Amino acid sequence: MMRKFFSVMMVVLIAVCLAVSAYAVTPTIKVPSIKIPAVKVPEVKVSDSFWDKWFAEHPINIKLS
């Protein structure tokens, strides 16, 4: 039982030491600030005559059984 506890403690200690040393030598990453310009999307309007023509050519037939 004591041998297993000692083994687990050694693994934890090694993992912590490796993580701390890697953190100490890793430089900080500075993300550049990028300003994204606002994009204006033009409004698209479809006239009523288009819809009248489309429905005349493509009638919608709904059949309820």
PDB file of C-alpha atoms in Angstrom:
ATOM      1  CA  MET A   1       0.000   0.000   0.000  1.00  0.00           C
ATOM      2  CA  MET A   2       2.789   2.415   0.917  1.00  0.00           C
ATOM      3  CA  ARG A   3       4.683   1.566  -2.241  1.00  0.00           C
ATOM      4  CA  LYS A   4       1.642   2.389  -4.401  1.00  0.00           C
ATOM      5  CA  PHE A   5       1.128   5.714  -2.579  1.00  0.00           C
ATOM      6  CA  PHE A   6       4.803   6.584  -3.044  1.00  0.00           C
ATOM      7  CA  SER A   7       4.594   5.763  -6.775  1.00  0.00           C
ATOM      8  CA  VAL A   8       1.521   7.953  -7.250  1.00  0.00           C
ATOM      9  CA  MET A   9       3.142  10.837  -5.362  1.00  0.00           C
ATOM     10  CA  MET A  10       6.285  10.587  -7.514  1.00  0.00           C
ATOM     11  CA  VAL A  11       4.241  10.683 -10.727  1.00  0.00           C
ATOM     12  CA  VAL A  12       2.310  13.737  -9.497  1.00  0.00           C
ATOM     13  CA  LEU A  13       5.522  15.469  -8.419  1.00  0.00           C
ATOM     14  CA  ILE A  14       7.209  14.813 -11.776  1.00  0.00           C
ATOM     15  CA  ALA A  15       4.148  16.022 -13.693  1.00  0.00           C
ATOM     16  CA  VAL A  16       3.964  19.239 -11.663  1.00  0.00           C
ATOM     17  CA  CYS A  17       7.693  19.907 -12.053  1.00  0.00           C
ATOM     18  CA  LEU A  18       7.572  19.392 -15.826  1.00  0.00           C
ATOM     19  CA  ALA A  19       4.519  21.637 -16.177  1.00  0.00           C
ATOM     20  CA  VAL A  20       6.057  24.417 -14.089  1.00  0.00           C
ATOM     21  CA  SER A  21       9.349  24.344 -15.973  1.00  0.00           C
ATOM     22  CA  ALA A  22       7.572  24.361 -19.354  1.00  0.00           C
ATOM     23  CA  TYR A  23       5.427  27.293 -18.219  1.00  0.00           C
ATOM     24  CA  ALA A  24       8.508  29.201 -17.067  1.00  0.00           C
ATOM     25  CA  VAL A  25      10.295  29.057 -20.440  1.00  0.00           C
ATOM     26  CA  THR A  26       7.260  29.550 -22.699  1.00  0.00           C
ATOM     27  CA  PRO A  27       6.958  33.152 -23.940  1.00  0.00           C
ATOM     28  CA  THR A  28       3.622  34.884 -23.706  1.00  0.00           C
ATOM     29  CA  ILE A  29       1.611  35.039 -26.894  1.00  0.00           C
ATOM     30  CA  LYS A  30       0.344  38.482 -27.853  1.00  0.00           C
ATOM     31  CA  VAL A  31      -2.587  38.378 -30.226  1.00  0.00           C
ATOM     32  CA  PRO A  32      -2.649  41.363 -32.588  1.00  0.00           C
ATOM     33  CA  SER A  33      -5.694  43.578 -32.428  1.00  0.00           C
ATOM     34  CA  ILE A  34      -7.508  43.595 -35.760  1.00  0.00           C
ATOM     35  CA  LYS A  35     -10.295  46.047 -36.463  1.00  0.00           C
ATOM     36  CA  ILE A  36     -12.897  44.615 -38.809  1.00  0.00           C
ATOM     37  CA  PRO A  37     -14.727  47.300 -40.788  1.00  0.00           C
ATOM     38  CA  ALA A  38     -18.501  47.320 -40.781  1.00  0.00           C
ATOM     39  CA  VAL A  39     -20.002  45.789 -43.900  1.00  0.00           C
ATOM     40  CA  LYS A  40     -23.155  47.353 -45.276  1.00  0.00           C
ATOM     41  CA  VAL A  41     -25.347  44.941 -47.176  1.00  0.00           C
ATOM     42  CA  PRO A  42     -27.701  46.632 -49.616  1.00  0.00           C
ATOM     43  CA  GLU A  43     -31.358  45.918 -49.068  1.00  0.00           C
ATOM     44  CA  VAL A  44     -32.897  43.896 -51.882  1.00  0.00           C
ATOM     45  CA  LYS A  45     -36.533  44.537 -52.641  1.00  0.00           C
ATOM     46  CA  VAL A  46     -38.624  42.398 -54.934  1.00  0.00           C
ATOM     47  CA  SER A  47     -41.578  44.149 -56.483  1.00  0.00           C
ATOM     48  CA  ASP A  48     -45.111  42.843 -56.097  1.00  0.00           C
ATOM     49  CA  SER A  49     -45.418  42.364 -59.856  1.00  0.00           C
ATOM     50  CA  PHE A  50     -42.613  39.778 -59.671  1.00  0.00           C
ATOM     51  CA  TRP A  51     -44.569  37.733 -57.146  1.00  0.00           C
ATOM     52  CA  ASP A  52     -47.804  38.041 -59.125  1.00  0.00           C
ATOM     53  CA  LYS A  53     -46.016  36.820 -62.256  1.00  0.00           C
ATOM     54  CA  TRP A  54     -44.237  34.004 -60.409  1.00  0.00           C
ATOM     55  CA  PHE A  55     -47.422  32.672 -58.804  1.00  0.00           C
ATOM     56  CA  ALA A  56     -49.230  32.876 -62.151  1.00  0.00           C
ATOM     57  CA  GLU A  57     -46.506  30.727 -63.749  1.00  0.00           C
ATOM     58  CA  HIS A  58     -46.010  28.435 -60.742  1.00  0.00           C
ATOM     59  CA  PRO A  59     -49.355  27.878 -59.057  1.00  0.00           C
ATOM     60  CA  ILE A  60     -49.325  26.197 -55.678  1.00  0.00           C
ATOM     61  CA  ASN A  61     -51.794  23.337 -55.553  1.00  0.00           C
ATOM     62  CA  ILE A  62     -52.495  22.019 -52.083  1.00  0.00           C
ATOM     63  CA  LYS A  63     -54.546  18.862 -51.997  1.00  0.00           C
ATOM     64  CA  LEU A  64     -55.926  17.720 -48.678  1.00  0.00           C
ATOM     65  CA  SER A  65     -56.893  14.085 -48.569  1.00  0.00           C
TER      66      SER A  65
END
